[in-house]
């Protein structure tokens, strides 16, 4: 089935123009909003390997090494640059050896793609230099944050860094990336309402909520996703505990008949009974925490919308059972297919394969054009827009393929693996358990343990201390007391970022229990502030 799927989608046709300076949506030169570097190439690179196109993966890696330059005067989305560029480069770096690329000595702790990822991430760091530690939404890649930059950022744009930045810190040994990501996560956690919800947009300078509507969709979605995936990737129990607390509030205040609505974050009253296509990731996320029954019920609700239109409209009015005006399009988003892949891996339910079949048939019948797959401008009459989003190649195609390819290396159950020698010792890679970032770039969790000199030295010292105390434990009461107080811990690493509330002590690497006073601003009706892709849409839009 995967190979028939490839033929059906015509992926070779879809990918070829992207390798040769494809024009923008209007036929002009490439859009400068894509930062004048090969965004789509980076975003689709690991898809090539997952689909088995090793030679093209190798060629694109060479193209990127010769052409990528981040020293350009372009205003870039901090969120999009992280998930697409940093995430795409990190994934491709970790998959390079599997793709037959000749890696340099010291890999995966060094390599050209890793250096590119680090360079791109450093361009984003100025955005985090705010009083709250929450980042601006946009940064100039050459000059940093513009003086007149708006301080209002969506929740997802603040809480969607821990997967990429923690991976980068682990591979490079520089803790600054993980540190800023954790501080941003903590500030959102501390800003939740008394009923446990977060809003949609917040002022990163004052910490006050600008849009107080709570839900699981656009503007919020990947914050919840990264609490779960960050917890799994880093084996961080506190991140998971944070998500589980949110999950309780979400169930209590936003769930109705296995749909999830938008509510006021302080009162829990319904502000908009709308399903957004971006919310379709939620059943897949529920599957990661083992909540299969609830996940399947919600998935089947979303699947009925797909069957109604041949795709998911951006906004769907649940009581009316129809699209919302000006939100009737479907840009070939991956979220429902992503959930189908996760749930099929967990259950083997053939209904999930039916969704995959329907998706392939719908995309081919409605959106296929001469050389690519066009965004569906309106699902009611299937009119097309003259553009193809890079996430179609990075996510939609990838999740579809993985849904039908049970033997793909991504699904490895640990029965096979690769052993590599790094400057820090022997390392196991490719054993499975890949964590997808929110742009579907897979991260090998084992790689995070390959390049940690400090961690290894800590283990060695702890072993020595345990042996010492074991030999001496009966010689004095003081030594007995020392042993009973718990395992020895090294002092806090130099250079660790301190939280704003506690400049006198090193910040804990995991969330603290302390909660700062709630911040609020005048409530605004949901109809006046709708978030989609990090933008605020007004009534007149």
Coordinates of C-alpha atoms in Angstrom, one line a residue:
X1 CA 0.0 0.0 0.0
X2 CA 2.7 2.6 0.7
X3 CA 4.1 2.3 -2.8
X4 CA 0.7 2.6 -4.4
X5 CA 0.2 5.6 -2.2
X6 CA 3.4 7.2 -3.5
X7 CA 2.2 6.7 -7.1
X8 CA -1.2 8.0 -6.3
X9 CA 0.1 11.2 -4.8
X10 CA 2.6 11.7 -7.5
X11 CA 5.3 12.8 -5.0
X12 CA 8.1 13.0 -7.5
X13 CA 6.2 15.6 -9.4
X14 CA 5.3 17.5 -6.3
X15 CA 8.9 17.6 -5.0
X16 CA 10.9 18.4 -8.1
X17 CA 10.0 22.1 -8.5
X18 CA 10.9 22.8 -4.9
X19 CA 14.5 21.9 -5.7
X20 CA 15.0 24.4 -8.4
X21 CA 13.9 27.8 -7.0
X22 CA 10.2 27.3 -7.3
X23 CA 8.2 30.5 -7.7
X24 CA 5.9 32.0 -5.1
X25 CA 2.2 31.5 -5.0
X26 CA 1.6 34.3 -7.6
X27 CA 4.3 33.0 -10.0
X28 CA 6.8 35.6 -8.8
X29 CA 10.2 35.1 -7.3
X30 CA 10.3 33.0 -4.1
X31 CA 8.4 34.7 -1.2
X32 CA 10.8 36.6 1.1
X33 CA 8.5 35.7 4.0
X34 CA 10.2 32.2 3.7
X35 CA 13.4 33.9 4.8
X36 CA 15.1 33.7 1.4
X37 CA 16.5 30.3 2.3
X38 CA 15.3 26.8 1.3
X39 CA 12.5 26.5 3.8
X40 CA 10.6 23.9 1.9
X41 CA 13.7 21.9 1.2
X42 CA 14.5 21.7 5.0
X43 CA 10.9 21.0 5.9
X44 CA 10.6 18.1 3.4
X45 CA 14.1 16.6 3.8
X46 CA 13.3 13.9 6.4
X47 CA 10.2 13.0 4.4
X48 CA 12.5 11.9 1.6
X49 CA 14.2 9.4 3.8
X50 CA 11.1 8.1 5.4
X51 CA 9.7 7.5 1.9
X52 CA 12.9 5.7 0.9
X53 CA 14.4 8.3 -1.5
X54 CA 18.0 8.1 -0.1
X55 CA 19.7 9.6 -3.1
X56 CA 17.6 12.7 -3.1
X57 CA 18.1 13.1 0.6
X58 CA 21.9 13.1 0.0
X59 CA 21.6 15.6 -2.8
X60 CA 19.5 18.0 -0.8
X61 CA 21.9 17.9 2.1
X62 CA 24.6 19.1 -0.3
X63 CA 22.4 21.8 -1.6
X64 CA 21.6 23.1 1.9
X65 CA 25.3 23.1 2.9
X66 CA 26.1 25.2 -0.2
X67 CA 23.2 27.6 -0.1
X68 CA 21.8 28.2 3.4
X69 CA 22.6 31.6 4.9
X70 CA 20.8 32.9 8.0
X71 CA 22.6 36.3 8.0
X72 CA 19.8 38.0 6.1
X73 CA 17.7 41.1 6.9
X74 CA 14.4 39.3 7.1
X75 CA 11.7 39.3 9.8
X76 CA 11.0 35.7 10.7
X77 CA 8.4 34.0 12.8
X78 CA 10.2 32.7 15.9
X79 CA 7.7 29.8 16.2
X80 CA 7.7 28.8 12.5
X81 CA 11.5 29.1 12.2
X82 CA 11.9 26.8 15.2
X83 CA 9.5 24.0 14.2
X84 CA 10.4 24.0 10.5
X85 CA 14.0 25.1 10.2
X86 CA 15.6 24.1 13.6
X87 CA 13.4 21.0 13.9
X88 CA 13.9 20.0 10.3
X89 CA 17.7 20.4 10.4
X90 CA 18.0 18.5 13.7
X91 CA 15.9 15.6 12.4
X92 CA 17.9 15.5 9.1
X93 CA 21.2 15.6 11.1
X94 CA 20.2 12.7 13.3
X95 CA 19.0 10.7 10.2
X96 CA 22.0 11.5 8.1
X97 CA 24.0 8.3 8.7
X98 CA 20.9 6.1 8.1
X99 CA 20.6 7.9 4.8
X100 CA 24.1 7.0 3.8
X101 CA 25.5 10.5 4.2
X102 CA 29.2 10.5 5.1
X103 CA 29.2 11.9 8.6
X104 CA 32.2 13.6 10.3
X105 CA 34.1 12.4 13.3
X106 CA 32.2 13.0 16.4
X107 CA 28.7 12.6 14.9
X108 CA 26.0 13.0 16.2
X109 CA 27.6 15.5 18.5
X110 CA 28.9 17.5 15.5
X111 CA 28.0 17.9 11.8
X112 CA 27.1 20.6 9.3
X113 CA 23.4 20.2 9.7
X114 CA 23.7 20.5 13.5
X115 CA 25.8 23.6 13.1
X116 CA 23.1 25.1 10.8
X117 CA 20.4 24.2 13.4
X118 CA 22.4 25.9 16.1
X119 CA 23.0 29.0 14.0
X120 CA 19.3 29.3 13.2
X121 CA 18.4 28.8 16.9
X122 CA 20.8 31.5 18.0
X123 CA 19.1 33.9 15.7
X124 CA 15.9 33.3 17.7
X125 CA 17.5 33.8 21.2
X126 CA 17.1 37.6 21.2
X127 CA 13.3 37.1 21.2
X128 CA 13.5 35.6 24.6
X129 CA 15.1 38.6 26.2
X130 CA 11.9 39.9 27.8
X131 CA 11.0 40.7 31.5
X132 CA 8.8 37.5 31.6
X133 CA 11.1 35.2 29.6
X134 CA 8.3 34.6 27.1
X135 CA 9.5 35.3 23.6
X136 CA 8.4 37.9 21.0
X137 CA 6.6 36.3 18.0
X138 CA 8.9 37.8 15.4
X139 CA 12.7 38.4 15.2
X140 CA 14.9 39.9 12.5
X141 CA 17.5 37.3 11.6
X142 CA 20.2 40.0 11.2
X143 CA 19.3 42.7 13.7
X144 CA 17.3 40.9 16.4
X145 CA 13.9 42.1 17.7
X146 CA 12.7 45.3 16.0
X147 CA 12.1 48.3 18.4
X148 CA 8.5 48.5 17.4
X149 CA 7.7 44.8 17.6
X150 CA 4.4 43.9 19.1
X151 CA 4.7 42.2 22.5
X152 CA 1.5 40.1 21.9
X153 CA 2.3 36.5 21.2
X154 CA 0.1 33.5 21.0
X155 CA 0.4 30.8 23.6
X156 CA 1.7 28.2 21.2
X157 CA 4.3 30.7 20.1
X158 CA 5.7 30.7 23.6
X159 CA 5.4 27.1 24.7
X160 CA 6.6 25.3 21.5
X161 CA 10.4 25.1 21.9
X162 CA 11.3 22.4 24.5
X163 CA 11.6 19.5 22.0
X164 CA 14.0 21.3 19.6
X165 CA 15.8 23.4 22.1
X166 CA 16.4 20.6 24.6
X167 CA 17.7 18.4 21.8
X168 CA 20.0 21.2 20.6
X169 CA 21.3 21.7 24.1
X170 CA 22.0 18.0 24.5
X171 CA 23.8 17.7 21.2
X172 CA 25.9 20.9 21.5
X173 CA 26.4 21.0 25.3
X174 CA 25.1 24.6 25.5
X175 CA 22.3 24.7 28.1
X176 CA 21.0 28.1 27.0
X177 CA 18.5 26.7 24.5
X178 CA 16.8 24.3 26.9
X179 CA 17.0 27.0 29.7
X180 CA 15.0 29.6 27.7
X181 CA 12.5 27.0 26.6
X182 CA 11.8 25.9 30.1
X183 CA 11.5 29.4 31.5
X184 CA 8.9 30.2 28.7
X185 CA 6.9 27.0 29.7
X186 CA 7.0 27.9 33.3
X187 CA 5.7 31.5 32.7
X188 CA 2.7 30.1 30.9
X189 CA 2.1 27.6 33.7
X190 CA 2.2 30.3 36.3
X191 CA -0.1 32.5 34.3
X192 CA -3.0 30.0 34.1
X193 CA -6.3 31.0 35.6
X194 CA -7.8 29.8 38.9
X195 CA -9.8 27.1 37.0
X196 CA -6.6 25.9 35.3
X197 CA -6.9 27.3 31.8
X198 CA -4.7 29.5 29.6
X199 CA -5.8 32.1 27.1
X200 CA -4.9 32.5 23.4
X201 CA -2.6 35.6 23.3
X202 CA -0.5 37.2 26.0
X203 CA 1.7 40.3 26.4
X204 CA 5.2 39.0 26.9
X205 CA 6.3 42.2 28.5
X206 CA 3.6 42.4 31.2
X207 CA 2.4 38.9 31.4
X208 CA -1.2 40.0 30.9
X209 CA -3.6 38.0 28.8
X210 CA -4.8 39.9 25.7
X211 CA -7.1 37.2 24.4
X212 CA -8.7 35.2 27.3
X213 CA -10.4 32.5 25.3
X214 CA -9.3 29.0 26.2
X215 CA -9.3 25.9 24.0
X216 CA -7.1 23.3 22.4
X217 CA -6.9 24.8 18.9
X218 CA -5.2 27.5 17.0
X219 CA -2.9 29.7 19.0
X220 CA -2.7 27.2 21.9
X221 CA -2.4 23.7 20.4
X222 CA 1.3 22.9 20.3
X223 CA 1.8 24.2 23.9
X224 CA -0.1 21.2 25.2
X225 CA 1.6 19.0 22.6
X226 CA 5.0 19.9 23.8
X227 CA 4.3 19.4 27.5
X228 CA 3.5 15.7 26.6
X229 CA 6.3 15.2 24.0
X230 CA 8.8 17.1 26.1
X231 CA 7.9 14.9 29.1
X232 CA 8.5 11.8 27.0
X233 CA 11.6 13.0 25.3
X234 CA 13.3 14.2 28.5
X235 CA 11.6 11.7 30.9
X236 CA 10.4 14.7 32.8
X237 CA 7.6 13.8 35.2
X238 CA 6.8 17.4 36.1
X239 CA 6.1 18.4 32.5
X240 CA 3.7 15.5 32.3
X241 CA 2.1 16.5 35.6
X242 CA 1.6 20.0 34.2
X243 CA -0.2 18.6 31.1
X244 CA -2.4 16.2 33.2
X245 CA -3.6 19.2 35.3
X246 CA -4.4 21.1 32.1
X247 CA -6.2 18.0 30.8
X248 CA -8.5 17.9 33.8
X249 CA -9.5 21.5 33.3
X250 CA -10.0 21.0 29.6
X251 CA -12.3 18.1 30.2
X252 CA -14.2 20.0 32.9
X253 CA -14.8 23.2 31.0
X254 CA -14.3 22.7 27.2
X255 CA -15.5 19.2 26.4
X256 CA -19.1 18.6 25.3
X257 CA -20.2 15.3 23.8
X258 CA -16.6 14.5 22.8
X259 CA -16.2 17.9 21.1
X260 CA -13.9 20.6 22.5
X261 CA -15.3 24.2 22.5
X262 CA -13.8 27.6 23.3
X263 CA -14.5 29.0 26.7
X264 CA -13.6 32.1 28.8
X265 CA -10.4 31.2 30.7
X266 CA -11.5 32.6 34.0
X267 CA -15.2 31.7 34.0
X268 CA -15.4 28.5 31.9
X269 CA -18.4 29.9 30.0
X270 CA -18.7 28.9 26.3
X271 CA -17.5 31.7 24.0
X272 CA -17.6 29.9 20.6
X273 CA -18.9 26.4 19.8
X274 CA -16.5 25.9 17.0
X275 CA -14.3 23.0 15.9
X276 CA -11.0 24.1 14.2
X277 CA -9.1 21.8 11.9
X278 CA -6.0 22.4 14.0
X279 CA -7.7 20.7 16.9
X280 CA -7.6 17.3 15.2
X281 CA -4.2 16.6 16.7
X282 CA -5.8 16.1 20.1
X283 CA -6.8 12.4 19.7
X284 CA -3.2 11.6 18.7
X285 CA -2.0 13.4 21.8
X286 CA -4.5 11.5 24.0
X287 CA -3.2 8.3 22.6
X288 CA 0.3 9.2 23.8
X289 CA -1.0 9.3 27.4
X290 CA -3.0 6.1 27.0
X291 CA -6.4 7.7 26.9
X292 CA -7.5 5.6 23.9
X293 CA -11.3 5.5 24.4
X294 CA -11.7 9.2 24.6
X295 CA -9.3 9.7 21.7
X296 CA -11.3 7.4 19.5
X297 CA -14.6 9.0 20.3
X298 CA -13.3 12.5 19.5
X299 CA -11.6 11.2 16.4
X300 CA -14.8 9.8 15.0
X301 CA -16.5 13.1 15.5
X302 CA -13.8 14.8 13.4
X303 CA -14.0 12.0 10.8
X304 CA -17.7 12.8 10.3
X305 CA -16.7 16.3 9.3
X306 CA -14.1 15.0 6.9
X307 CA -16.7 12.7 5.2
X308 CA -19.1 15.7 4.9
X309 CA -16.7 17.8 3.0
X310 CA -13.8 15.7 1.7
X311 CA -11.5 17.5 4.1
X312 CA -11.6 19.5 7.3
X313 CA -12.6 23.2 7.0
X314 CA -10.6 25.6 9.1
X315 CA -13.6 26.4 11.3
X316 CA -16.7 24.2 11.7
X317 CA -19.8 25.4 13.6
X318 CA -20.7 22.4 15.8
X319 CA -24.4 23.3 16.5
X320 CA -25.1 24.2 12.9
X321 CA -23.1 21.4 11.4
X322 CA -21.5 23.6 8.8
X323 CA -18.5 25.7 7.9
X324 CA -17.9 29.2 9.4
X325 CA -17.9 32.1 7.0
X326 CA -14.4 32.9 5.6
X327 CA -13.0 29.8 7.2
X328 CA -14.2 27.2 4.6
X329 CA -10.7 26.3 3.3
X330 CA -8.6 23.2 3.7
X331 CA -4.8 23.8 3.1
X332 CA -4.2 20.0 3.2
X333 CA -3.5 20.0 6.9
X334 CA -2.1 16.9 8.5
X335 CA -3.7 16.9 12.0
X336 CA -6.5 14.3 11.5
X337 CA -4.2 12.0 9.6
X338 CA -1.5 12.4 12.3
X339 CA -4.1 11.3 14.9
X340 CA -5.1 8.4 12.7
X341 CA -1.5 7.2 12.5
X342 CA -1.0 7.4 16.3
X343 CA -4.3 5.6 17.0
X344 CA -3.7 2.9 14.5
X345 CA -0.3 2.1 16.0
X346 CA -2.1 1.9 19.4
X347 CA -5.2 0.0 18.4
X348 CA -5.0 -1.5 14.9
X349 CA -8.6 -0.4 14.3
X350 CA -9.3 -0.6 10.5
X351 CA -11.5 2.5 10.7
X352 CA -8.3 4.5 10.9
X353 CA -7.1 3.0 7.6
X354 CA -10.4 4.0 6.0
X355 CA -9.6 7.6 7.0
X356 CA -6.2 7.2 5.3
X357 CA -7.8 5.9 2.2
X358 CA -10.4 8.7 2.1
X359 CA -7.6 11.3 2.6
X360 CA -5.6 9.9 -0.3
X361 CA -8.6 9.8 -2.6
X362 CA -9.9 13.3 -1.6
X363 CA -6.5 14.9 -2.0
X364 CA -5.9 13.3 -5.4
X365 CA -9.4 14.0 -6.7
X366 CA -9.8 17.6 -5.4
X367 CA -6.4 19.2 -5.1
X368 CA -4.0 17.5 -7.5
X369 CA -2.8 19.9 -10.3
X370 CA -0.2 19.6 -13.0
X371 CA 2.8 19.4 -10.7
X372 CA 1.8 19.5 -7.0
X373 CA -1.2 19.6 -4.7
X374 CA -3.0 22.9 -4.3
X375 CA -4.7 24.3 -1.2
X376 CA -8.4 23.9 -1.3
X377 CA -9.8 27.5 -1.0
X378 CA -13.4 26.4 -0.3
X379 CA -14.5 22.9 0.6
X380 CA -18.1 23.7 -0.3
X381 CA -17.3 24.0 -4.1
X382 CA -13.7 22.6 -4.0
X383 CA -12.2 25.8 -5.5
X384 CA -8.4 25.8 -5.3
X385 CA -5.9 28.4 -4.3
X386 CA -2.6 28.8 -6.1
X387 CA -0.3 27.6 -3.4
X388 CA 1.0 24.4 -1.7
X389 CA 2.1 24.7 1.9
X390 CA 5.4 23.1 2.9
X391 CA 3.6 21.3 5.8
X392 CA 1.9 19.2 3.2
X393 CA 5.2 17.6 2.3
X394 CA 6.6 17.7 5.8
X395 CA 3.6 16.3 7.6
X396 CA 0.6 15.3 5.6
X397 CA 2.4 13.0 3.2
X398 CA 4.6 11.7 5.9
X399 CA 1.8 10.7 8.3
X400 CA -0.2 9.2 5.4
X401 CA 2.8 7.0 4.4
X402 CA 3.6 6.0 7.9
X403 CA -0.1 5.0 8.5
X404 CA 0.2 2.4 5.7
X405 CA 3.8 1.3 6.3
X406 CA 4.1 -0.7 9.4
X407 CA 7.7 -1.8 8.7
X408 CA 9.1 1.7 8.3
X409 CA 12.2 2.3 10.5
X410 CA 10.3 5.0 12.3
X411 CA 8.1 2.3 13.8
X412 CA 11.1 0.3 15.1
X413 CA 10.2 -1.4 18.4
X414 CA 13.8 -1.6 19.6
X415 CA 14.5 -5.0 18.1
X416 CA 17.3 -3.4 15.9
X417 CA 19.6 -0.4 16.6
X418 CA 22.9 1.1 15.6
X419 CA 25.9 1.6 17.8
X420 CA 28.1 4.6 17.3
X421 CA 31.2 5.7 19.1
X422 CA 31.3 9.4 20.1
X423 CA 33.9 11.4 22.0
X424 CA 31.9 10.7 25.1
X425 CA 31.6 6.9 24.7
X426 CA 29.4 4.3 23.0
X427 CA 26.0 5.4 21.9
X428 CA 22.8 3.6 20.8
X429 CA 20.8 5.2 18.0
X430 CA 17.8 4.2 15.8
X431 CA 16.1 1.9 18.3
X432 CA 12.7 3.6 17.8
X433 CA 10.6 5.7 20.0
X434 CA 11.0 8.8 17.8
X435 CA 9.3 12.0 19.0
X436 CA 7.8 14.0 16.3
X437 CA 7.9 17.8 16.7
X438 CA 4.8 19.7 15.8
X439 CA 6.0 19.9 12.1
X440 CA 6.4 16.1 12.0
X441 CA 10.2 16.1 12.2
X442 CA 11.2 12.9 14.1
X443 CA 13.8 13.2 16.9
X444 CA 15.6 10.1 18.1
X445 CA 15.4 10.4 21.9
X446 CA 18.5 8.2 22.4
X447 CA 20.6 10.9 20.7
X448 CA 20.1 13.2 23.7
X449 CA 22.3 10.9 25.7
X450 CA 25.1 10.7 23.2
X451 CA 26.9 14.0 23.8
X452 CA 26.5 14.8 27.5
X453 CA 30.0 15.0 29.0
X454 CA 28.7 16.7 32.1
X455 CA 26.1 14.0 32.7
X456 CA 28.7 11.2 32.4
X457 CA 31.1 13.0 34.7
X458 CA 28.2 13.4 37.2
X459 CA 27.5 9.7 37.1
X460 CA 31.2 8.9 37.7
X461 CA 31.4 11.2 40.7
X462 CA 28.1 9.9 42.1
X463 CA 29.4 6.3 41.8
X464 CA 32.6 7.3 43.6
X465 CA 30.6 9.0 46.3
X466 CA 28.3 6.1 46.8
X467 CA 31.2 3.7 47.1
X468 CA 32.9 6.1 49.6
X469 CA 29.9 6.3 51.8
X470 CA 29.3 2.6 51.6
X471 CA 32.7 2.0 53.0
X472 CA 32.4 4.6 55.7
X473 CA 28.7 4.5 56.6
X474 CA 29.3 2.8 60.0
X475 CA 32.2 5.1 61.1
X476 CA 30.2 8.1 62.3
X477 CA 26.7 9.4 62.8
X478 CA 27.5 12.3 60.5
X479 CA 28.2 9.9 57.6
X480 CA 25.1 8.0 58.3
X481 CA 23.1 11.2 58.2
X482 CA 24.8 12.1 54.9
X483 CA 23.8 8.8 53.4
X484 CA 20.2 9.1 54.5
X485 CA 19.8 12.6 53.0
X486 CA 19.7 11.2 49.5
X487 CA 22.0 10.8 46.6
X488 CA 24.8 13.3 46.1
X489 CA 24.1 16.0 43.6
X490 CA 26.7 18.2 42.0
X491 CA 26.4 22.0 42.2
X492 CA 24.3 23.9 39.7
X493 CA 26.1 24.2 36.3
X494 CA 27.5 27.6 35.5
X495 CA 25.6 29.8 33.1
X496 CA 22.2 28.5 34.0
X497 CA 19.4 31.0 33.4
X498 CA 17.7 32.3 36.5
X499 CA 14.0 32.8 36.9
X500 CA 12.7 36.4 37.3
X501 CA 11.4 35.6 40.8
X502 CA 14.5 34.1 42.2
X503 CA 17.8 35.8 41.2
X504 CA 19.6 34.6 44.3
X505 CA 19.3 30.8 43.6
X506 CA 19.9 28.8 40.5
X507 CA 16.7 27.9 38.7
X508 CA 15.5 24.4 39.0
X509 CA 15.6 22.5 35.7
X510 CA 12.0 21.3 36.3
X511 CA 8.9 23.4 37.0
X512 CA 8.5 24.7 40.5
X513 CA 5.3 24.4 42.4
X514 CA 5.1 28.1 43.4
X515 CA 2.5 30.1 41.5
X516 CA 2.7 33.8 41.0
X517 CA -0.4 36.1 41.3
X518 CA -2.8 35.9 38.4
X519 CA -2.7 38.6 35.8
X520 CA -5.7 39.7 33.9
X521 CA -7.0 42.3 31.5
X522 CA -10.4 43.3 30.2
X523 CA -12.2 40.3 28.8
X524 CA -12.9 40.4 25.0
X525 CA -15.5 38.4 23.2
X526 CA -14.2 35.5 21.2
X527 CA -15.8 36.8 18.0
X528 CA -13.5 39.8 18.1
X529 CA -10.3 37.8 18.5
X530 CA -9.9 34.6 16.5
X531 CA -6.4 33.1 16.3
X532 CA -5.3 31.1 13.3
X533 CA -1.6 30.4 12.6
X534 CA -0.5 32.8 15.2
X535 CA -2.5 35.7 13.8
X536 CA -5.4 37.7 15.3
X537 CA -8.4 38.0 12.9
X538 CA -10.7 40.9 13.5
X539 CA -14.5 40.9 12.7
X540 CA -13.8 42.7 9.5
X541 CA -11.3 40.2 8.2

